[in-house]
PDB file of C-alpha atoms in Angstrom:
ATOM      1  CA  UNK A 666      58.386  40.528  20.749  1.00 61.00           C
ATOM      2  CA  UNK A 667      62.109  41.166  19.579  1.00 72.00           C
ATOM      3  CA  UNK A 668      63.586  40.131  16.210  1.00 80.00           C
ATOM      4  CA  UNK A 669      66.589  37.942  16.465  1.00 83.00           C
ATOM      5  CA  UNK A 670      68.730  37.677  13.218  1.00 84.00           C
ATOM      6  CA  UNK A 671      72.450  35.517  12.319  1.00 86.00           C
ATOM      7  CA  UNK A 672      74.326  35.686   9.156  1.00 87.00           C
ATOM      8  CA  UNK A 673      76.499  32.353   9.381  1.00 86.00           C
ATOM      9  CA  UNK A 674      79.322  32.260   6.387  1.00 87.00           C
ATOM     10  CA  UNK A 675      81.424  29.286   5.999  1.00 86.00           C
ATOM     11  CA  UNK A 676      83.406  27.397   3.022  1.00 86.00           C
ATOM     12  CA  UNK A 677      82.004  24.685   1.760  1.00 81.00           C
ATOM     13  CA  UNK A 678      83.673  22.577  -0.348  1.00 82.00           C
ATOM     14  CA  UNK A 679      84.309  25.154  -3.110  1.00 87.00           C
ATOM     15  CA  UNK A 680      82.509  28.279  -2.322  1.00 91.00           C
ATOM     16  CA  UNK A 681      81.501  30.917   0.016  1.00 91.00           C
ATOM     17  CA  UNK A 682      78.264  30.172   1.367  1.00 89.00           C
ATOM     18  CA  UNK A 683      76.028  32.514   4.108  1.00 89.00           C
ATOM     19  CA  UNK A 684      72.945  30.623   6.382  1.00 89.00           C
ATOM     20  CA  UNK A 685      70.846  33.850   7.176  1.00 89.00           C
ATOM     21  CA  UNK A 686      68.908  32.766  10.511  1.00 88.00           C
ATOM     22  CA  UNK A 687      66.176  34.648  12.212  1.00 87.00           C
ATOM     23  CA  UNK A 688      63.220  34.351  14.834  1.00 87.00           C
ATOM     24  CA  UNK A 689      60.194  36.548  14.541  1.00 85.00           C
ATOM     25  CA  UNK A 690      57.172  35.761  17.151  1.00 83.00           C
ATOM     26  CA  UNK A 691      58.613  32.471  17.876  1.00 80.00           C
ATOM     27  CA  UNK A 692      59.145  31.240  14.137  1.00 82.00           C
ATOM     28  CA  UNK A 693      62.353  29.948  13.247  1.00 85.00           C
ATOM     29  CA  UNK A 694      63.569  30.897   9.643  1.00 87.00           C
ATOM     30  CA  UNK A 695      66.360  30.180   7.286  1.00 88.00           C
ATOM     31  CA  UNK A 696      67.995  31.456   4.210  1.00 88.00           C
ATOM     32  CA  UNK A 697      70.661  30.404   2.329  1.00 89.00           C
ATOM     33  CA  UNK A 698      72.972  32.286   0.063  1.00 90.00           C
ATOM     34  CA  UNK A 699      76.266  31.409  -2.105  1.00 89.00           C
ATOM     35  CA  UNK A 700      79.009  34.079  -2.422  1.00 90.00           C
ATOM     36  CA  UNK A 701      81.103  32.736  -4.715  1.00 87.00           C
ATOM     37  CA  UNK A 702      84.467  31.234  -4.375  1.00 90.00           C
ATOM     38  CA  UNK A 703      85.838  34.379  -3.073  1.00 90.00           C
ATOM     39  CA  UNK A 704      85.550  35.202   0.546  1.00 90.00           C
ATOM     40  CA  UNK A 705      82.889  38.259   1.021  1.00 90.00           C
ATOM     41  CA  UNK A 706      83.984  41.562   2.294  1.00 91.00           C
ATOM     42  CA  UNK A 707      82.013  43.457   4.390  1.00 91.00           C
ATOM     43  CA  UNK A 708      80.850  45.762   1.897  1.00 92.00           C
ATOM     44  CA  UNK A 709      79.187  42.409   0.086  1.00 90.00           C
ATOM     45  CA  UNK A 710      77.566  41.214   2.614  1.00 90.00           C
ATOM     46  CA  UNK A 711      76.181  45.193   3.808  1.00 91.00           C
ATOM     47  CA  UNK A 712      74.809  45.305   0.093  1.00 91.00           C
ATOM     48  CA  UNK A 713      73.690  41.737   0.418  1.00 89.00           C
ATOM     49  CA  UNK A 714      71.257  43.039   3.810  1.00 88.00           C
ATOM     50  CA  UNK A 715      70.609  46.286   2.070  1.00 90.00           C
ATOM     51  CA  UNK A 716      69.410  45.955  -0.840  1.00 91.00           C
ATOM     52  CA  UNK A 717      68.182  41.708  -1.400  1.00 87.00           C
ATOM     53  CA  UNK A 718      66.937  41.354   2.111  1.00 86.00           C
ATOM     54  CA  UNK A 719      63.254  41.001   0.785  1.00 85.00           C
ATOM     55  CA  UNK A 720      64.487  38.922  -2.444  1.00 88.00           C
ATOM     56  CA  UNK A 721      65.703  36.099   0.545  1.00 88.00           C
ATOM     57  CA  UNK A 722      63.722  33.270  -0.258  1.00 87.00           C
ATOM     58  CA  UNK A 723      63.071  32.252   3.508  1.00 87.00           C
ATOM     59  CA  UNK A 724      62.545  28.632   4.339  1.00 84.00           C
ATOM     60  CA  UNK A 725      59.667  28.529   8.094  1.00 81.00           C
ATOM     61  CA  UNK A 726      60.662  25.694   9.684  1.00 77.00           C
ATOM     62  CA  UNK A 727      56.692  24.997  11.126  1.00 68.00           C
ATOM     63  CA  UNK A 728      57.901  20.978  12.007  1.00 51.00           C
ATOM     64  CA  UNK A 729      60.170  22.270  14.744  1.00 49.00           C
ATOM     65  CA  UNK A 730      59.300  23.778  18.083  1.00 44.00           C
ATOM     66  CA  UNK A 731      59.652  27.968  17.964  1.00 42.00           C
ATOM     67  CA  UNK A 732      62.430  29.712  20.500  1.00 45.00           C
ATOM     68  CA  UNK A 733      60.116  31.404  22.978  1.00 49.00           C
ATOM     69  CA  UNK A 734      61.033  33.398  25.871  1.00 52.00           C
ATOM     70  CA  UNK A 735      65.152  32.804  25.599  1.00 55.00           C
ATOM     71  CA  UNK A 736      67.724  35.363  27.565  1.00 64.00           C
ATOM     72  CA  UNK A 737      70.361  37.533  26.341  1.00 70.00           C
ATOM     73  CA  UNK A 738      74.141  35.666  26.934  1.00 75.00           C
ATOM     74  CA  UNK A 739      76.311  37.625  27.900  1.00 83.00           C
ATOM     75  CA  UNK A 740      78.770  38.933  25.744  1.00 82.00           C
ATOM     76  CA  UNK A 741      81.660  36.579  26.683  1.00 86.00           C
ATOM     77  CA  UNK A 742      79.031  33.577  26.157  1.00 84.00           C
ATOM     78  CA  UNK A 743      77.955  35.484  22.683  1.00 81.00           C
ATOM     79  CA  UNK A 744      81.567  35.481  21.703  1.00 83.00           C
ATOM     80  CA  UNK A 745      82.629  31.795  23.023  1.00 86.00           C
ATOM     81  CA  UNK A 746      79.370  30.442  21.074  1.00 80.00           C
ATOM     82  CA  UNK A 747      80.730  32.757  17.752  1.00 77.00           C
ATOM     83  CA  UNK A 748      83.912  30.867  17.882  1.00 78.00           C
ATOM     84  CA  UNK A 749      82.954  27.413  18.802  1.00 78.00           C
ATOM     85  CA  UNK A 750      80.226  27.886  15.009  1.00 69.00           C
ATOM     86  CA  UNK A 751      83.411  28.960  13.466  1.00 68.00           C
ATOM     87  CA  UNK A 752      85.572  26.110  14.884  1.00 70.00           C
ATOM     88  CA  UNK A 753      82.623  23.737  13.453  1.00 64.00           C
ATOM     89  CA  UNK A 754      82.885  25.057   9.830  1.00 56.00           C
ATOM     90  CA  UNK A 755      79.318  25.535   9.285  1.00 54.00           C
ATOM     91  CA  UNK A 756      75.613  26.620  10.095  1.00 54.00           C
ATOM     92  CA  UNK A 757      74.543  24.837  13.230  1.00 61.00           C
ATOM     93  CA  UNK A 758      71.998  21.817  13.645  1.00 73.00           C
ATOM     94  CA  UNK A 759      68.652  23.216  13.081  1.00 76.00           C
ATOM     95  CA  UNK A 760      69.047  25.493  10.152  1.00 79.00           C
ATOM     96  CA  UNK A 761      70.416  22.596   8.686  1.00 79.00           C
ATOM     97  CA  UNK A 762      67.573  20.471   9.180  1.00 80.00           C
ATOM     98  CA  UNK A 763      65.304  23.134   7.634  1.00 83.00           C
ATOM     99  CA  UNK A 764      67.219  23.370   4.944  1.00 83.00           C
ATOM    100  CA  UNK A 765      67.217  19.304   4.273  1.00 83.00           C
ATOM    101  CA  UNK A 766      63.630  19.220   4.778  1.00 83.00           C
ATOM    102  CA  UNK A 767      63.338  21.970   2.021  1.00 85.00           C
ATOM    103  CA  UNK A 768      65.284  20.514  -0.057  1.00 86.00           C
ATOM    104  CA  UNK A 769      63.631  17.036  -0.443  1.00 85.00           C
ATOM    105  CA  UNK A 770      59.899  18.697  -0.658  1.00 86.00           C
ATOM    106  CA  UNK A 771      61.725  20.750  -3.564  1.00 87.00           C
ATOM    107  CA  UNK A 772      62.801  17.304  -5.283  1.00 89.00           C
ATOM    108  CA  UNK A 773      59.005  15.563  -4.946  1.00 88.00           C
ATOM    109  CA  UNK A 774      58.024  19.103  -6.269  1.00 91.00           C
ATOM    110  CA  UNK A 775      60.583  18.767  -9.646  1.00 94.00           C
ATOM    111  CA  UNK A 776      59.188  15.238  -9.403  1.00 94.00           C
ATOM    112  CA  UNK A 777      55.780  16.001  -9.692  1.00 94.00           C
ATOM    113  CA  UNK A 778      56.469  18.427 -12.192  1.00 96.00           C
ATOM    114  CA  UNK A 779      58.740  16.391 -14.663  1.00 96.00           C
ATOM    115  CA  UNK A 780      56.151  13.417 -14.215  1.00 96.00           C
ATOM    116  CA  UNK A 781      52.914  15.949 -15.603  1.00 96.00           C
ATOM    117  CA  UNK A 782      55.479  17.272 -18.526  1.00 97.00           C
ATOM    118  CA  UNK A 783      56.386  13.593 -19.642  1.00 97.00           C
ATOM    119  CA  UNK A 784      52.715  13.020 -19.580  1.00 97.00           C
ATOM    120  CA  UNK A 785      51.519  15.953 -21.532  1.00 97.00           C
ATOM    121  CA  UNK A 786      54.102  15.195 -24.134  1.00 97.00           C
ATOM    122  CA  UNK A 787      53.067  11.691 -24.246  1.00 97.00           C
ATOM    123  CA  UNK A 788      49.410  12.818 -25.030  1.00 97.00           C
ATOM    124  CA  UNK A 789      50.431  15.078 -27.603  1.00 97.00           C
ATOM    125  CA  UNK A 790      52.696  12.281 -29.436  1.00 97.00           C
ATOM    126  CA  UNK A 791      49.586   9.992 -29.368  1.00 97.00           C
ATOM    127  CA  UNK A 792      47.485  13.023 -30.512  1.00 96.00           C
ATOM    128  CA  UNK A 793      49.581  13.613 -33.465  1.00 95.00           C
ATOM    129  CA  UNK A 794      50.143  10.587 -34.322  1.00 94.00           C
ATOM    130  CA  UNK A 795      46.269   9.375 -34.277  1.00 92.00           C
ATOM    131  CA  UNK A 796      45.779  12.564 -36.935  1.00 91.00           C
ATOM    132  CA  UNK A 797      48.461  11.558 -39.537  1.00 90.00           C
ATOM    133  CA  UNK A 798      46.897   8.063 -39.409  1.00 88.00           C
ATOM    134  CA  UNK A 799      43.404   9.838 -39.920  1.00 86.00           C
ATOM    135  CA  UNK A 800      44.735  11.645 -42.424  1.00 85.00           C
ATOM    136  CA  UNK A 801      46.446   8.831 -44.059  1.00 84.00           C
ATOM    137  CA  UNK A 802      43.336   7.012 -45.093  1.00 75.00           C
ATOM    138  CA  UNK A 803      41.009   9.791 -45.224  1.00 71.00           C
ATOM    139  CA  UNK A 804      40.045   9.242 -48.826  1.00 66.00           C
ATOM    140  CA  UNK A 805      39.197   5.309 -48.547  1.00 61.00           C
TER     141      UNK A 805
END
C-alpha cells in the first residue's frame, strides 16, 4: 500500500506555520510545525524533511475513518485542489480536527498534571509543618 504525504504552509495570524499530512495503510496523520514569521524558502523546508522528519511529533487520528482505496486526480484536478487550499488560507478540515482533538487531550493532560503537583506540594507543606510543631514541644 502507497504512502501519501502533504506539506500545507499558510500564515496565520503572525507566523509561518506548515500542517505535514500523510496516510500510511489507511491511517490518517498530522504534524504541525511553525516557521517563524518569515516565509520559508525551499531550502528550509528541504532541511525541515531531511533532517527532522523522524523528530515530527505525529498526531493518528484513530476517531476518524482511514482513506482506503482512493484514485490518483489528475494533474489539472491536483493543481485546481492546490489552489482552491491556498485560496482558503489554511490546512483543510480534517487535519484540523486532529489537531483540536490533540490539543484538548493535551490540556486534561497539563490538567492532570498541575492537579498531582499542587497536591504533592500540599502534602509536603502539611509534612513540614506537622515536624516544626513536633519539634516545637519536643521537650515538654
Amino acid at each position: 500500500m502507497a504512502t501519501q504525504s502533504q506539506l500545507t504552509v499558510f500564515y496565520d495570524q503572525s507566523f509561518f506555520r506548515g500542517v505535514f499530512e500523510r496516510v500510511i495503510k489507511g491511517h490518517y496523520q498530522v504534524a504541525k510545525v511553525t516557521f517563524g514569521t518569515q516565509e520559508p524558502t525551499l531550502n528550509q523546508i528541504q532541511t525541515l524533511i531531511m533532517q527532522q522528519w523522524c523528530a515530527l511529533r505525529w498526531i493518528d487520528s484513530n476517531s476518524l475513518v482511514p482513506v482506503v482505496g482512493q484514485e490518483q486526480p489528475s494533474s489539472k484536478k491536483r493543481q485546481r485542489r492546490a489552489c482552491q487550499l491556498v485560496q482558503k488560507h489554511g490546512n483543510n478540515h480534517r487535519s484540523e480536527v486532529v489537531l483540536k482533538l490533540a490539543h484538548q487531550q493535551n490540556l486534561v493532560i497539563k490538567k492532570q498534571r498541575r492537579r498531582e503537583t499542587k497536591q504533592a506540594h500540599a502534602a509536603e507543606v502539611r509534612r513540614k509543618k506537622l515536624a516544626k510543631r513536633l519539634e516545637k514541644h519536643r521537650g515538654h
